[in-house]
mmCIF file of C-alpha atoms in Angstrom:
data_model
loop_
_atom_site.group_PDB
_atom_site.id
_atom_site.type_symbol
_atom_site.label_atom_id
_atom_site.label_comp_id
_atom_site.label_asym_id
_atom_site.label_seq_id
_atom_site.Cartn_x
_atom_site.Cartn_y
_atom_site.Cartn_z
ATOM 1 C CA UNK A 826 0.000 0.000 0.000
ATOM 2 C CA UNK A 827 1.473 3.261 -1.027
ATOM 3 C CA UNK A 828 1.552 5.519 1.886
ATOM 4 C CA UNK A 829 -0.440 8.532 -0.012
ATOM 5 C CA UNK A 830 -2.615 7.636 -2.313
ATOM 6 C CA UNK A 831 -4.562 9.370 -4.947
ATOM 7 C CA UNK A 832 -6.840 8.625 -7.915
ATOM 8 C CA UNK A 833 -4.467 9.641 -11.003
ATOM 9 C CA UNK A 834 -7.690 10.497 -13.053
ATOM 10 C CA UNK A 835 -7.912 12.620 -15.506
ATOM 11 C CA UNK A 836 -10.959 13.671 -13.591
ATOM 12 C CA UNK A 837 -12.960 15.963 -16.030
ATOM 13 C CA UNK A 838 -15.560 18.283 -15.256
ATOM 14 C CA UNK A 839 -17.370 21.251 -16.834
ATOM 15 C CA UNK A 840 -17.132 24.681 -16.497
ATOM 16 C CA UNK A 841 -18.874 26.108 -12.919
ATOM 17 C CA UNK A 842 -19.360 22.481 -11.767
ATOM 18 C CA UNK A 843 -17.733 20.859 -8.283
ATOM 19 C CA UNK A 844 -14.470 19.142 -8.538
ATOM 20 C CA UNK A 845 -13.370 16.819 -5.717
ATOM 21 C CA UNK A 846 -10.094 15.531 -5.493
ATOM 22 C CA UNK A 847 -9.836 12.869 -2.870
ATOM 23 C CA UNK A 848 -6.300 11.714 -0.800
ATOM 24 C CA UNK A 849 -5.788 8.652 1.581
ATOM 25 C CA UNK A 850 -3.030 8.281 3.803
ATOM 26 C CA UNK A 851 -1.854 5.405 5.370
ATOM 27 C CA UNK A 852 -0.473 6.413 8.552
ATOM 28 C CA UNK A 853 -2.950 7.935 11.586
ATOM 29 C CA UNK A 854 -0.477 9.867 13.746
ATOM 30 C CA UNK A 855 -0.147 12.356 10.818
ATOM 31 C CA UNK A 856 -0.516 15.900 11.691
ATOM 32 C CA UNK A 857 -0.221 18.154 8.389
ATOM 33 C CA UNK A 858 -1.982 18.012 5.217
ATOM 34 C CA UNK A 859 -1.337 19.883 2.406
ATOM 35 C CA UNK A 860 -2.512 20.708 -1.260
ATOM 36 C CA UNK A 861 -0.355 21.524 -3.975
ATOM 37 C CA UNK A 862 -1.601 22.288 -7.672
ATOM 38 C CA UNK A 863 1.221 22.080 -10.526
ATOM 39 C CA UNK A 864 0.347 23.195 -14.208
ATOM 40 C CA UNK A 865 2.091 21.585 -17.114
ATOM 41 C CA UNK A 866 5.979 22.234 -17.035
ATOM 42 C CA UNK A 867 5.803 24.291 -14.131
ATOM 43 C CA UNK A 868 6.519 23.764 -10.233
ATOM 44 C CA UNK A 869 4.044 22.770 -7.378
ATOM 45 C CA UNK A 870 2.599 25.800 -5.543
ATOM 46 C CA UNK A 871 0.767 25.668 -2.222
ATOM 47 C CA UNK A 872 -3.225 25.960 -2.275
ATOM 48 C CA UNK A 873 -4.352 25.341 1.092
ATOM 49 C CA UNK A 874 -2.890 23.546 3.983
ATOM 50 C CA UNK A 875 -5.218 21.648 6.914
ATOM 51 C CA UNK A 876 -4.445 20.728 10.467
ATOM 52 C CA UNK A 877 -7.589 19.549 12.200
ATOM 53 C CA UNK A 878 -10.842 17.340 11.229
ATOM 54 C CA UNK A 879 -13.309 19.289 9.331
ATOM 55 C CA UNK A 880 -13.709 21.899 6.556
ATOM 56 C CA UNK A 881 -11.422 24.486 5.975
ATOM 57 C CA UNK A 882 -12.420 27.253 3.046
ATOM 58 C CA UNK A 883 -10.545 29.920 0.858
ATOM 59 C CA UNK A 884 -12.198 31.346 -1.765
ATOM 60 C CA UNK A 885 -13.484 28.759 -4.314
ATOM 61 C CA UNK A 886 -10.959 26.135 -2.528
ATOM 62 C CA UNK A 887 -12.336 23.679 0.247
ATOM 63 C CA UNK A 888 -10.554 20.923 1.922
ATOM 64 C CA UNK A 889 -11.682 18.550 4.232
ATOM 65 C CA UNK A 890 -9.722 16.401 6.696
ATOM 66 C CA UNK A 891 -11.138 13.169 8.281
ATOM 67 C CA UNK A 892 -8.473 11.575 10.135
ATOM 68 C CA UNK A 893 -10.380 9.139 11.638
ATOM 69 C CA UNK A 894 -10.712 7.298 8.049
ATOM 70 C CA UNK A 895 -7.063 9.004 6.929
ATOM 71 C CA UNK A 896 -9.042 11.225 4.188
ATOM 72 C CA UNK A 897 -8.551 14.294 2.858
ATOM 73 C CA UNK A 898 -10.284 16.090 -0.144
ATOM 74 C CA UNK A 899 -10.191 18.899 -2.280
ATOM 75 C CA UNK A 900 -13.188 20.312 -3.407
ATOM 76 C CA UNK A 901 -13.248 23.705 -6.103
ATOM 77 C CA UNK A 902 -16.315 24.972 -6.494
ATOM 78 C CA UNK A 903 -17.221 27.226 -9.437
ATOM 79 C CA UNK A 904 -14.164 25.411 -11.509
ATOM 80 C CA UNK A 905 -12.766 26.926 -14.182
ATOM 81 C CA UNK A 906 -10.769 26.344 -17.588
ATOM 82 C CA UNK A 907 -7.759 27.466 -15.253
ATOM 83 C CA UNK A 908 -8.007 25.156 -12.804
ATOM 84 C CA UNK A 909 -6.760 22.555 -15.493
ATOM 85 C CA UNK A 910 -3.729 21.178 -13.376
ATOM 86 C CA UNK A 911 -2.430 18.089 -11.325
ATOM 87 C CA UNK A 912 -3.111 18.181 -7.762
ATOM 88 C CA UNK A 913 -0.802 16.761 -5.237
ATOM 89 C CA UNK A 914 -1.488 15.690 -1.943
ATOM 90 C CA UNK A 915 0.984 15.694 0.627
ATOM 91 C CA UNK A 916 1.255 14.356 3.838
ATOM 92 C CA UNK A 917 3.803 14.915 7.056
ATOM 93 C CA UNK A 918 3.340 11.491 8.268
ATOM 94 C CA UNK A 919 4.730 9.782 11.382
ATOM 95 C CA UNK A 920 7.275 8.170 10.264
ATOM 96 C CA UNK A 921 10.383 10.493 11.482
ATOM 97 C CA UNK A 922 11.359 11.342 8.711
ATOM 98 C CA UNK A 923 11.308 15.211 8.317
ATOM 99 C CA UNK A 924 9.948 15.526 4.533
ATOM 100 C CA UNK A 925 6.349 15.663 3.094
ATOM 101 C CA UNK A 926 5.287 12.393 1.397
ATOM 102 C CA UNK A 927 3.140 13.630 -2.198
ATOM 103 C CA UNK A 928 0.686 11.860 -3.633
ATOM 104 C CA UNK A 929 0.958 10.840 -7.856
ATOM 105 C CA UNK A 930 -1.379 13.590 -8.193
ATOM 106 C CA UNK A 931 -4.862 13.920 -9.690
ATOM 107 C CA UNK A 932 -5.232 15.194 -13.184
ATOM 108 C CA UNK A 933 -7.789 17.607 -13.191
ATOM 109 C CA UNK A 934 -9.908 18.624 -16.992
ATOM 110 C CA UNK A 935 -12.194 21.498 -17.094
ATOM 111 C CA UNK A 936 -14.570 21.781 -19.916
ATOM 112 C CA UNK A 937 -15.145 25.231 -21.402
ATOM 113 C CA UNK B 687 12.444 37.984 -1.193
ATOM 114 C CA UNK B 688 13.000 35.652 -4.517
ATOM 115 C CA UNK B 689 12.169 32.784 -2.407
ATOM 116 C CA UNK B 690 13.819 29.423 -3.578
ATOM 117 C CA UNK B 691 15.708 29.982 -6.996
ATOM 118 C CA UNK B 692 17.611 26.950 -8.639
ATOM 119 C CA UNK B 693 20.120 27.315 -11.424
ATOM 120 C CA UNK B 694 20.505 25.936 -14.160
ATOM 121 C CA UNK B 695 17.343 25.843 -16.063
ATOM 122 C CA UNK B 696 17.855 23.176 -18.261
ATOM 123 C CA UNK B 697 21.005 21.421 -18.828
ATOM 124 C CA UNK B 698 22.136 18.662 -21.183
ATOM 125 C CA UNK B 699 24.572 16.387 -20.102
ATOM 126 C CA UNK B 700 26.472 13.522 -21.854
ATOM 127 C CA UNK B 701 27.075 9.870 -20.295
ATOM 128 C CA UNK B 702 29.528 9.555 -17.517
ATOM 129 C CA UNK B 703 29.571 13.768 -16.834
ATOM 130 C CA UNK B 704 29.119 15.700 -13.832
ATOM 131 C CA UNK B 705 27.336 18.751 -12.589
ATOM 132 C CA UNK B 706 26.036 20.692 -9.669
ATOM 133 C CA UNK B 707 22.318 21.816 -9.368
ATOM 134 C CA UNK B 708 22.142 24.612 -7.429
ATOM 135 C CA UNK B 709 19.904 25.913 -4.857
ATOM 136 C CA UNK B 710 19.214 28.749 -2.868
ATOM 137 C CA UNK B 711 16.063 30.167 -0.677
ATOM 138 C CA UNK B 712 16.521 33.652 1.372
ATOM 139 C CA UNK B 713 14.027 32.617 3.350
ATOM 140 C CA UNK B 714 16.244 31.472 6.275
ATOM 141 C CA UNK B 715 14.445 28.049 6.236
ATOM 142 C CA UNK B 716 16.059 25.188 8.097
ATOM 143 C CA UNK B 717 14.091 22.706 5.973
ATOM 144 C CA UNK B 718 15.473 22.262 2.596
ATOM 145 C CA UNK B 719 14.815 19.118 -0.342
ATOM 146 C CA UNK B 720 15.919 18.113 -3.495
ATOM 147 C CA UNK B 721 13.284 15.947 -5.567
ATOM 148 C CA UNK B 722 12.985 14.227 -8.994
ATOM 149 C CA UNK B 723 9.863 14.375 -10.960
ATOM 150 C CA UNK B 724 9.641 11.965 -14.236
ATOM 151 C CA UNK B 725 7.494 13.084 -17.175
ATOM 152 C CA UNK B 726 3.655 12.082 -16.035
ATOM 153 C CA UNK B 727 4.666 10.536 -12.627
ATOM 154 C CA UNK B 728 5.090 12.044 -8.846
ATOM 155 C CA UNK B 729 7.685 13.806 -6.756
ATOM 156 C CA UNK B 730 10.604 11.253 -5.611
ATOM 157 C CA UNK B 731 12.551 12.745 -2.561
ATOM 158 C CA UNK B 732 16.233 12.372 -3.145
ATOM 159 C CA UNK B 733 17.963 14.045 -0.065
ATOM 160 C CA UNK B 734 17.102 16.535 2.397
ATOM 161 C CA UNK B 735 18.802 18.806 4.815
ATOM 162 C CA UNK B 736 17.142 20.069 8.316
ATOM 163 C CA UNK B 737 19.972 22.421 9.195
ATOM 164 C CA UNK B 738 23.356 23.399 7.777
ATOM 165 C CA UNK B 739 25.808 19.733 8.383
ATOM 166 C CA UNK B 740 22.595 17.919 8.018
ATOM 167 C CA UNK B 741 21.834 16.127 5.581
ATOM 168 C CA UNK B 742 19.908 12.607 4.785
ATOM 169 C CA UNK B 743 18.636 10.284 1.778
ATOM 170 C CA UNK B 744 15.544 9.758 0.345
ATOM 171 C CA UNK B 745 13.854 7.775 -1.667
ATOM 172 C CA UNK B 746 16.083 7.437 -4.772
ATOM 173 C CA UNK B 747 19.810 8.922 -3.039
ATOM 174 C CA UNK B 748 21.895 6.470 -5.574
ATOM 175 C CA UNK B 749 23.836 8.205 -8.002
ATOM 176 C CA UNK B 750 23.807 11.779 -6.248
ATOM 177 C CA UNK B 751 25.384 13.576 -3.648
ATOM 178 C CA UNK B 752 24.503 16.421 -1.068
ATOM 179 C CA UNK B 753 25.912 19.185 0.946
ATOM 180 C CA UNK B 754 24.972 21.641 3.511
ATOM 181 C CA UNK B 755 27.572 24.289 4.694
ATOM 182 C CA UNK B 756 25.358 27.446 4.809
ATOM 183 C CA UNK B 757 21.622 27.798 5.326
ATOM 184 C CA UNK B 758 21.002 29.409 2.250
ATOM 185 C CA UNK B 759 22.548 26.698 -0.142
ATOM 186 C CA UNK B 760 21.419 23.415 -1.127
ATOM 187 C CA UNK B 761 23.836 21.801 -4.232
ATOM 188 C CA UNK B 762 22.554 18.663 -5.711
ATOM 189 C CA UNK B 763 25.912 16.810 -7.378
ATOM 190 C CA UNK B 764 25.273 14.132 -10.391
ATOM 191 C CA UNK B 765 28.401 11.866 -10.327
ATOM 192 C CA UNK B 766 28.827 9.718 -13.491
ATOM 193 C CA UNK B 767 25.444 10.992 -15.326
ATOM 194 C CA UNK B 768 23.610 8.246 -16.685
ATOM 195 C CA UNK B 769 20.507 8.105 -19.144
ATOM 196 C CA UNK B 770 18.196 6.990 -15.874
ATOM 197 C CA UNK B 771 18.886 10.714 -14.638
ATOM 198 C CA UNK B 772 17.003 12.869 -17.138
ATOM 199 C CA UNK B 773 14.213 14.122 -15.493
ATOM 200 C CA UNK B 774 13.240 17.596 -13.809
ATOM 201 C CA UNK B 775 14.701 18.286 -10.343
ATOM 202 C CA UNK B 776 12.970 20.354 -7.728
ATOM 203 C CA UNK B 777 14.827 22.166 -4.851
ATOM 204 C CA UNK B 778 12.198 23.152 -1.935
ATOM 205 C CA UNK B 779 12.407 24.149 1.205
ATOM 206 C CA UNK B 780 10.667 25.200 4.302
ATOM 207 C CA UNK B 781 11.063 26.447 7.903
ATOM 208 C CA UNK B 782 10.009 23.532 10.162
ATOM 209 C CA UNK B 783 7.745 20.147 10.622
ATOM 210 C CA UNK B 784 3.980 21.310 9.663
ATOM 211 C CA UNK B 785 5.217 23.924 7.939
ATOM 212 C CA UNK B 786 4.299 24.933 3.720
ATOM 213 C CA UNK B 787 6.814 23.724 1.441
ATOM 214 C CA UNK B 788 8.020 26.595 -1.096
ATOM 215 C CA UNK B 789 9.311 25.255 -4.591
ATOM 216 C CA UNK B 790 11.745 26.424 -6.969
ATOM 217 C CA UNK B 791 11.507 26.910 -10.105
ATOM 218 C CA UNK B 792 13.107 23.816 -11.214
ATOM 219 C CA UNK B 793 16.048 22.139 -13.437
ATOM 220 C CA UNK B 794 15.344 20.170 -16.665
ATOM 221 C CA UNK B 795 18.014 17.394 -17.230
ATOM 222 C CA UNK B 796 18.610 15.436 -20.409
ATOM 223 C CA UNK B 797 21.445 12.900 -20.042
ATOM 224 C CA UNK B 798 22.622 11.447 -23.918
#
């Protein structure tokens, strides 16, 4: 079992519709979540970071963070042509080691 | 602040050469990384550094080398290139556990 794990898609959706991206991890003592979104050719920047179970919201962007089940999701509301992009998931998991663990990534499609 | 910045750009090497990717964030982040990213696949951790004289492997250490004398600077040293190498290198870094992860720009490697 790979220790983050994500659907590599692509995951297409139309314009102004919900995309969910969803992330399992495999280890329950870890504390920081993160979401990174990385266009073609380009590097991974940061969209939103979670700490605790629940919702967290900025802008268009929600995640969600069930650690109980070792879930956490990505929802973009509204999505646009410029959302296009992979989306990695990255974990700080228990393990000692002092480095994120990423997810493959999710491609994500939007329709015009 | 330019954040993390990584030189070379792009870089093509032949069989059995050497070269340093360099790195640099002004960010005085303890927390620095050095990944590999295949066309289509994930980020693959290759060494990381938690403080200057500290450095560790990764995932995929074999055929490179690390070193940490300030906290600005990362270098990433290919020994002996080899066709198995050519693939985009990200230098990141950040200031602590549970803290984002700022990316640089990245280095495109082609090994012949």
């Amino acid at each position: 079992q790979k220790e983050v794990e994500q659907n590599s898609g692509p995951l297409s959706v139309p314009e102004g519709a919900i995309a969910s991206l969803n992330c399992t991890y495999s280890d329950r003592g870890s504390q920081s979540f993160f979401w990174y979104r990385q266009y073609s050719g380009k590097s991974p920047e940061l969209i939103m970071s979670i700490y605790s179970n629940g919702d967290k919201e900025d802008g268009r962007f929600t995640a969600q963070l069930n650690k109980a089940s070792q879930y956490v999701s990505l929802l973009i509301r509204d999505s646009q042509p410029s959302d296009s992009a992979t989306y990695l998931c990255a974990v700080e998991l228990d393990t000692g080691r002092r480095a994120l663990t990423f997810g493959s990534g999710t491609r994500l499609q939007v329709q015009p | 602040n330019a954040g993390v910045t990584q030189t070379p750009k792009f870089r093509i090497l032949k069989i059995g050469q050497s070269m340093t990717l360099q790195c640099t964030q002004d960010m005085n982040h303890n927390y620095m990384y050095w990944y590999r990213q295949d066309p289509g696949m994930g980020l693959k951790l290759i060494y990381y550094s938690v403080g200057a004289g500290i450095t560790d492997k990764g995932e995929v250490p074999n055929g490179y080398n690390v070193s940490r004398s300030t906290t600005e600077d990362f270098p990433l040293r290919l020994e002996l290139a080899a066709p198995s190498q050519t693939s985009v290198y990200f230098c990141a870094s950040r200031r602590g556990e549970g803290e984002t992860q700022y990316f640089g720009p990245g280095t495109r490697l082609l090994v012949l």
